[in-house]
PDB file of C-alpha atoms in Angstrom:
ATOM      1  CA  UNK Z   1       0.000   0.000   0.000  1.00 66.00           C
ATOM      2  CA  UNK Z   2       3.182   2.269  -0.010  1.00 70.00           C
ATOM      3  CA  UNK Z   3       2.786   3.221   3.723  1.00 69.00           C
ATOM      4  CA  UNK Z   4       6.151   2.976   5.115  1.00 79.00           C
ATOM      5  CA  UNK Z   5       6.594   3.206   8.742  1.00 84.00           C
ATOM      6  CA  UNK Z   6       9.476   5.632  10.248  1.00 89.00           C
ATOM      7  CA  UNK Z   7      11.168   5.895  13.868  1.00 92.00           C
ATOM      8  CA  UNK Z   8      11.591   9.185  15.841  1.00 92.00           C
ATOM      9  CA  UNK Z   9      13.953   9.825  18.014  1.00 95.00           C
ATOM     10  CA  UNK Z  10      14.642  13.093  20.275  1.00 94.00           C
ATOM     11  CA  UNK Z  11      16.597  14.200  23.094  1.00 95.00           C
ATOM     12  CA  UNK Z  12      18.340  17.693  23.030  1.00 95.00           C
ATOM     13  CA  UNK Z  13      21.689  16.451  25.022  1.00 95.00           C
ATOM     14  CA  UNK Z  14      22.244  14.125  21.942  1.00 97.00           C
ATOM     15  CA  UNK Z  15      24.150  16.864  20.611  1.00 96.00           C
ATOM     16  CA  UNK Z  16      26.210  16.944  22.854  1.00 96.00           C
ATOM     17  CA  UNK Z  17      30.282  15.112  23.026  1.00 95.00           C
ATOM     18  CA  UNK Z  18      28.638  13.622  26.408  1.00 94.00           C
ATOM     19  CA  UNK Z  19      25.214  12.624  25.453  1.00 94.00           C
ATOM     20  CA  UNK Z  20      25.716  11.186  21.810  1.00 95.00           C
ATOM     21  CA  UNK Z  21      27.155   7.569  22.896  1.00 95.00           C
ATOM     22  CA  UNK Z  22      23.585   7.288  24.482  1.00 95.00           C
ATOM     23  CA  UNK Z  23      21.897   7.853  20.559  1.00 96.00           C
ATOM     24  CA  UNK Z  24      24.339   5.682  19.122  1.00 96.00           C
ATOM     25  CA  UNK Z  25      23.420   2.939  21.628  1.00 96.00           C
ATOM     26  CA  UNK Z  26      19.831   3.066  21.204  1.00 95.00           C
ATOM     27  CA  UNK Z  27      20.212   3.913  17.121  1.00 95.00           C
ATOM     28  CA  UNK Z  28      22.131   0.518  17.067  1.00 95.00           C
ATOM     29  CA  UNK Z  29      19.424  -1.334  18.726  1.00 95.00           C
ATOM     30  CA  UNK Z  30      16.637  -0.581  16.389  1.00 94.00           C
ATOM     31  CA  UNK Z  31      18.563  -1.406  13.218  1.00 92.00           C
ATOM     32  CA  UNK Z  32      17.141  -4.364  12.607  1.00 92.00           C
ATOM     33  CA  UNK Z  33      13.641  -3.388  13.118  1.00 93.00           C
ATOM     34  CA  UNK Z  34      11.364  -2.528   9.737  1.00 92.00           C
ATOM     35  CA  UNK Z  35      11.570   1.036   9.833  1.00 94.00           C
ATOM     36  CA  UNK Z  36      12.259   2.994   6.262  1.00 93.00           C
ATOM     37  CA  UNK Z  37      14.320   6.041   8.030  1.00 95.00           C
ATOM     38  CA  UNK Z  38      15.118   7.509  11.840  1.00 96.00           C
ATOM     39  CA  UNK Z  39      14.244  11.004  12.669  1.00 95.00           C
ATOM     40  CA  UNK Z  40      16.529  12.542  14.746  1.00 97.00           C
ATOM     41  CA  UNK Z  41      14.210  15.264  16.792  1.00 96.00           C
ATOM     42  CA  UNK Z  42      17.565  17.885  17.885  1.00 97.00           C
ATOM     43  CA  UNK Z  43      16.646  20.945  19.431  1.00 95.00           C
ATOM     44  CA  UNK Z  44      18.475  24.083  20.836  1.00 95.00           C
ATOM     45  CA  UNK Z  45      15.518  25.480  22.697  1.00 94.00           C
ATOM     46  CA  UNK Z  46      15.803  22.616  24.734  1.00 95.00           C
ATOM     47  CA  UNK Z  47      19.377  22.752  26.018  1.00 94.00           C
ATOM     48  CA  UNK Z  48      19.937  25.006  28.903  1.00 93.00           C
ATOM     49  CA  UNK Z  49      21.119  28.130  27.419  1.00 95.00           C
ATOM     50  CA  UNK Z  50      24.423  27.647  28.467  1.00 93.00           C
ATOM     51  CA  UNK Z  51      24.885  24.726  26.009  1.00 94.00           C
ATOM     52  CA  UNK Z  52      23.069  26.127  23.395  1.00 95.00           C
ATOM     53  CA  UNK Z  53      26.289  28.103  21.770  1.00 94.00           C
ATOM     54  CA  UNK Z  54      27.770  26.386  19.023  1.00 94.00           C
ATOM     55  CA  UNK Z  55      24.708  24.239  18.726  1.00 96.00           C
ATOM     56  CA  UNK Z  56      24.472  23.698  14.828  1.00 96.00           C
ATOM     57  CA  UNK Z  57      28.632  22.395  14.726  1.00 96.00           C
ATOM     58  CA  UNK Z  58      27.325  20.084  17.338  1.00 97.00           C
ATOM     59  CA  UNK Z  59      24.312  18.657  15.722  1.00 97.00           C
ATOM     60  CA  UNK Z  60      26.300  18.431  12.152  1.00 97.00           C
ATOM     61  CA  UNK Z  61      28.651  15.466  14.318  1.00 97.00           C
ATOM     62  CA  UNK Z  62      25.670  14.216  15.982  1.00 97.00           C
ATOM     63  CA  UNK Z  63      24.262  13.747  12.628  1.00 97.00           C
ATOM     64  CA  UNK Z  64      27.235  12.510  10.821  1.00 97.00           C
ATOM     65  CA  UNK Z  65      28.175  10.431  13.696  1.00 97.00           C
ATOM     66  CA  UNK Z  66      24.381   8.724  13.159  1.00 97.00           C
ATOM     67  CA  UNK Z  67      24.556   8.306   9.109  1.00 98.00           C
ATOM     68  CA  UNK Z  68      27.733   6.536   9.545  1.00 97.00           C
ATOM     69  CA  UNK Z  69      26.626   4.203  12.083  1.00 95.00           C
ATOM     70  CA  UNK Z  70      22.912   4.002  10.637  1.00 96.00           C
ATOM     71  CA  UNK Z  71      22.193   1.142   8.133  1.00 94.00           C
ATOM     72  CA  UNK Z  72      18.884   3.418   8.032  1.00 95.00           C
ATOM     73  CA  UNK Z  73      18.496   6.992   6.587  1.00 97.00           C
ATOM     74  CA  UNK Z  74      19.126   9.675   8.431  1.00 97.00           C
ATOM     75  CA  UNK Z  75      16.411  12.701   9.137  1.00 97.00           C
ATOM     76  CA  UNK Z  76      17.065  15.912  10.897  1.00 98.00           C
ATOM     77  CA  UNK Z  77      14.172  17.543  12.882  1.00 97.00           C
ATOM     78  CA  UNK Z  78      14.321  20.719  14.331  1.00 96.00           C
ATOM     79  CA  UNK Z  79      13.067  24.656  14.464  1.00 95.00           C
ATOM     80  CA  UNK Z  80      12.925  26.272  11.488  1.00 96.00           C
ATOM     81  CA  UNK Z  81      14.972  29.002  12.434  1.00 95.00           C
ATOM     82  CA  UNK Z  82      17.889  26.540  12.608  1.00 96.00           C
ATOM     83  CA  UNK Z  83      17.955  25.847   8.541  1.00 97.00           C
ATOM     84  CA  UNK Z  84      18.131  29.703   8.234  1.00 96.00           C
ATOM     85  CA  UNK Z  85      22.091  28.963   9.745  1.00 94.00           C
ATOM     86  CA  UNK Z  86      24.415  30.073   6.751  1.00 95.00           C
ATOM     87  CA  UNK Z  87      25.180  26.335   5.015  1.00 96.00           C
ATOM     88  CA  UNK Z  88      23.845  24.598   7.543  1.00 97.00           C
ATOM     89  CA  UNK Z  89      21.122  22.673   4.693  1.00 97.00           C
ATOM     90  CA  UNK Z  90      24.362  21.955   2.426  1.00 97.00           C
ATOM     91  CA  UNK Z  91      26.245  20.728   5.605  1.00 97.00           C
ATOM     92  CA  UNK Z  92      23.460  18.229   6.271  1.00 98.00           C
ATOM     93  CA  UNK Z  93      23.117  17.029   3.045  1.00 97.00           C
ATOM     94  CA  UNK Z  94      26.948  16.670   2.837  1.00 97.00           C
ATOM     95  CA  UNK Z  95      26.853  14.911   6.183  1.00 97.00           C
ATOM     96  CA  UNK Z  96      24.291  12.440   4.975  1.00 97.00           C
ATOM     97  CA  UNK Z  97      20.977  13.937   5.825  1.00 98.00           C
ATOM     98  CA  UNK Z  98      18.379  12.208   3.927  1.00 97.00           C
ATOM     99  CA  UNK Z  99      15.711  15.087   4.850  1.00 97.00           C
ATOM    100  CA  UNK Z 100      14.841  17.783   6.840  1.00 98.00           C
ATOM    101  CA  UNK Z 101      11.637  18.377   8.923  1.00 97.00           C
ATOM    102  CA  UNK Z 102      11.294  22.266  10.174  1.00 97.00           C
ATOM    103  CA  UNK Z 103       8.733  22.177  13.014  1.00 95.00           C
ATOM    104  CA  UNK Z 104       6.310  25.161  12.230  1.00 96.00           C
ATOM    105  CA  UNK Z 105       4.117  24.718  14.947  1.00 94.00           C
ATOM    106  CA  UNK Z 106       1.476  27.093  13.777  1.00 95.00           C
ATOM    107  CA  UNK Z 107      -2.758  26.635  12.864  1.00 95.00           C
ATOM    108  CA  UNK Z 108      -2.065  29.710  10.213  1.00 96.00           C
ATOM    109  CA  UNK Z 109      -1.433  27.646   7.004  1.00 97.00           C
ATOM    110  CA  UNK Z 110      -0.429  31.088   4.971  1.00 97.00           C
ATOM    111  CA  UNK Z 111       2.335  31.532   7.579  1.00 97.00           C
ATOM    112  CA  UNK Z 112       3.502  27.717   7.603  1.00 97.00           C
ATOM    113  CA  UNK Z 113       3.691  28.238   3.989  1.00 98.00           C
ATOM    114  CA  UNK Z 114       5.648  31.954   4.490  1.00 97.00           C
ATOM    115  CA  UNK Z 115       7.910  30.272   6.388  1.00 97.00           C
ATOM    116  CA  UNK Z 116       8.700  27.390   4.203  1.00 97.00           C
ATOM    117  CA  UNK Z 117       9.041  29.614   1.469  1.00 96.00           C
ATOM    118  CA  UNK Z 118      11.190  31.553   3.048  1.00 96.00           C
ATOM    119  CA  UNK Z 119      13.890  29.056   3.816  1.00 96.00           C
ATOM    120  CA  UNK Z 120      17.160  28.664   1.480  1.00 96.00           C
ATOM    121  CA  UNK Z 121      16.753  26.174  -1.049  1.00 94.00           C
ATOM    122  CA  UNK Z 122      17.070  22.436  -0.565  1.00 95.00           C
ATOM    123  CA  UNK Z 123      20.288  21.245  -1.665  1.00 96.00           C
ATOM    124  CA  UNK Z 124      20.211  18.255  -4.454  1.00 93.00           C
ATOM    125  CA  UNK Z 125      19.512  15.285  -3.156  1.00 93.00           C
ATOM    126  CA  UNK Z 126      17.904  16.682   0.784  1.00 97.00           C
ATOM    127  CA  UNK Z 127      14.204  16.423   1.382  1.00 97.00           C
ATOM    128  CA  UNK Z 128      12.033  18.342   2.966  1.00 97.00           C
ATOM    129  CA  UNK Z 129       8.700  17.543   5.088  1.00 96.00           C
ATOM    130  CA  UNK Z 130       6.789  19.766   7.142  1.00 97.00           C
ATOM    131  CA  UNK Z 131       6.198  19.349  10.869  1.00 95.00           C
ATOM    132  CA  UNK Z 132       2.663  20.357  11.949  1.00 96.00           C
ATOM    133  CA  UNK Z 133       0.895  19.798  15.315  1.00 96.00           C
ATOM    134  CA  UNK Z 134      -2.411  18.433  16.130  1.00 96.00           C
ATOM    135  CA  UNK Z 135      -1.526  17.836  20.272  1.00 96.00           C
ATOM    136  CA  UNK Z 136      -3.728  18.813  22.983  1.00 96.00           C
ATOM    137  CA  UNK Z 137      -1.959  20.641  25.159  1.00 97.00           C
ATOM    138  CA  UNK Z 138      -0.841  23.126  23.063  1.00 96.00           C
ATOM    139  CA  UNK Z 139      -2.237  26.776  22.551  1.00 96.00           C
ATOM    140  CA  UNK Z 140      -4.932  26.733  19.216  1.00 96.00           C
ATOM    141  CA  UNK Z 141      -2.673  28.907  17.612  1.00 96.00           C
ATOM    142  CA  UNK Z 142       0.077  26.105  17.733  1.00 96.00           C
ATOM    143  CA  UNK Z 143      -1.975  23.141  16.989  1.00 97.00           C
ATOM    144  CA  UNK Z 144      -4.779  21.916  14.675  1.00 97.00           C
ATOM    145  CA  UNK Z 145      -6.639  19.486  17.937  1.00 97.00           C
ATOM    146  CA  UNK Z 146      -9.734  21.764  18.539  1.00 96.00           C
ATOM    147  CA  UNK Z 147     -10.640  21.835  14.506  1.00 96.00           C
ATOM    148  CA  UNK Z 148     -10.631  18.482  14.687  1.00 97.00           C
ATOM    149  CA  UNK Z 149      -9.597  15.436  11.890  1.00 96.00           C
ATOM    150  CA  UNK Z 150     -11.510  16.055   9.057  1.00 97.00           C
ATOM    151  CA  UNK Z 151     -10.643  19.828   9.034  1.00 97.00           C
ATOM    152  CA  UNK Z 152      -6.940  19.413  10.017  1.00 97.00           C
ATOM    153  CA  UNK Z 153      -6.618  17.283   6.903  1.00 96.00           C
ATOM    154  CA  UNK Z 154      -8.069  19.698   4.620  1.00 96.00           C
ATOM    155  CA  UNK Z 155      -5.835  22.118   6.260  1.00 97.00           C
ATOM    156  CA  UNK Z 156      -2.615  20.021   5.737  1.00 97.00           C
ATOM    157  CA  UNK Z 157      -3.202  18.712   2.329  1.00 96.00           C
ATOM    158  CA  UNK Z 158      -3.658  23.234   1.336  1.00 97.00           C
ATOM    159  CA  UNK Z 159      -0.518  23.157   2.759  1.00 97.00           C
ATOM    160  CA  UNK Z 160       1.223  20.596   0.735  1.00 97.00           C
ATOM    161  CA  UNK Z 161      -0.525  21.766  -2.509  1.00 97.00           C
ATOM    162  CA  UNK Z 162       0.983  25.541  -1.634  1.00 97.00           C
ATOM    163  CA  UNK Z 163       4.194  24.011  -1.229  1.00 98.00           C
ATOM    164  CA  UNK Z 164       4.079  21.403  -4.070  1.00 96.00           C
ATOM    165  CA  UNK Z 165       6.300  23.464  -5.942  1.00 95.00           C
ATOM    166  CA  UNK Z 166       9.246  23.926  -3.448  1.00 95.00           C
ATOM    167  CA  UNK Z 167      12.168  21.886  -4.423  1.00 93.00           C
ATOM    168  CA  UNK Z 168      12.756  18.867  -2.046  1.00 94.00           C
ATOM    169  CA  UNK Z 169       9.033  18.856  -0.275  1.00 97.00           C
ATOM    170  CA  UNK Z 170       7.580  15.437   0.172  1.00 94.00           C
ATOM    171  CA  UNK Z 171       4.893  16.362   2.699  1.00 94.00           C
ATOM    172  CA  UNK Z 172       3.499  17.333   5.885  1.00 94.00           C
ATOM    173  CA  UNK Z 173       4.584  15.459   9.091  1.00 92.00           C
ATOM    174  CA  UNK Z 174       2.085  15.494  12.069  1.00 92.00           C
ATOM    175  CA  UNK Z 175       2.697  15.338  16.008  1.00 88.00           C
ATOM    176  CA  UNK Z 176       0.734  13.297  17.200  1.00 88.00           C
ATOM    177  CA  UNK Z 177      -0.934  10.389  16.138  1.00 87.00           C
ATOM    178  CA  UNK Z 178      -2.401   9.413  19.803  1.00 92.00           C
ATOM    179  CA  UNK Z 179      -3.862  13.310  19.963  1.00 95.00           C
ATOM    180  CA  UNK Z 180      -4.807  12.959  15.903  1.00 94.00           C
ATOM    181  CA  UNK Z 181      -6.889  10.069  16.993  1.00 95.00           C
ATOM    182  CA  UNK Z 182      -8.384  11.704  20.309  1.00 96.00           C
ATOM    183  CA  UNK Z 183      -9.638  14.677  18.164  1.00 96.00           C
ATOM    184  CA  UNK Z 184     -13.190  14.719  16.909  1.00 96.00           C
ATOM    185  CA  UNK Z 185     -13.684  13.611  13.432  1.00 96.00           C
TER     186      UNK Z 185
END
């Protein structure tokens, strides 16, 4: 049916020299299970600010350190702001990076669309998905939960055909599916 079923994985102090052997154990565990890529979920907001300087160096070894011991492919996500960095999106796709996922965290579909638009272009051969939310306990601004399934997917799928024309996009990525499936229809 072409679904294919893909891992995520997140914890901010993954970027860092003394946090990464604990992704590389766990990455090595699930390589034999049937998933078609891991998503790595790095984010600076989430490090203490005083670890948050030099961030993007740091999550360019994370994520070369993962592709090279990764029998799966390799996705980065992560703010948006981040792929703004100056050749940060080259540096990922040179390190391996499959795709990219830019959380926009936003019920405004013209400025989830702004924003991807407003990103430096893909390099060759890097992908690029949308992150969306549909959880709870965020604000209604942030998430799609109180318009409910059948309106959230109408809302996504303007999205993706606004953005069908970007180089790179293969879709919109939603968080969650427990909180997609608690929403009304």
């Amino acid at each position: 049916r072409g679904i294919q079923v893909e891992l995520l994985l997140g914890e901010p102090t993954w970027v860092l020299p003394t946090g990464r052997g604990n992704m590389l154990a766990l990455l090595q565990k699930v390589q034999t299970l049937p998933f078609a890529m891991v998503h790595l979920d790095l984010e600076r907001s989430q490090l203490p600010k005083a670890q948050q300087d030099g961030w993007e160096r740091l999550a360019l070894e994370t994520v070369r350190e993962a592709v090279s011991q990764s029998r799966l492919p390799i996705s980065l996500t992560t703010h948006h702001r981040e792929l703004h960095l100056p050749g940060f999106l080259a540096a990922l796709q040179q390190a391996g990076v499959k795709e990219v996922i830019p959380m926009i965290y936003s019920a405004n579909a013209k400025r989830t669309v702004d924003v991807i638009k407003a990103l430096p272009p893909m390099p060759k051969g890097l992908d690029l998905a949308v992150a969306q939310s549909i959880e709870k306990v965020l604000p209604a601004e942030e998430s799609r939960f109180r318009s409910g399934r059948k309106k959230s997917l109408a809302h996504w799928d303007g999205i993706a055909q606004s953005l069908r024309s970007v180089p790179g996009f293969k879709g919109i990525v939603v968080q969650s599916w427990e909180d997609y499936m608690e929403a009304k229809p």
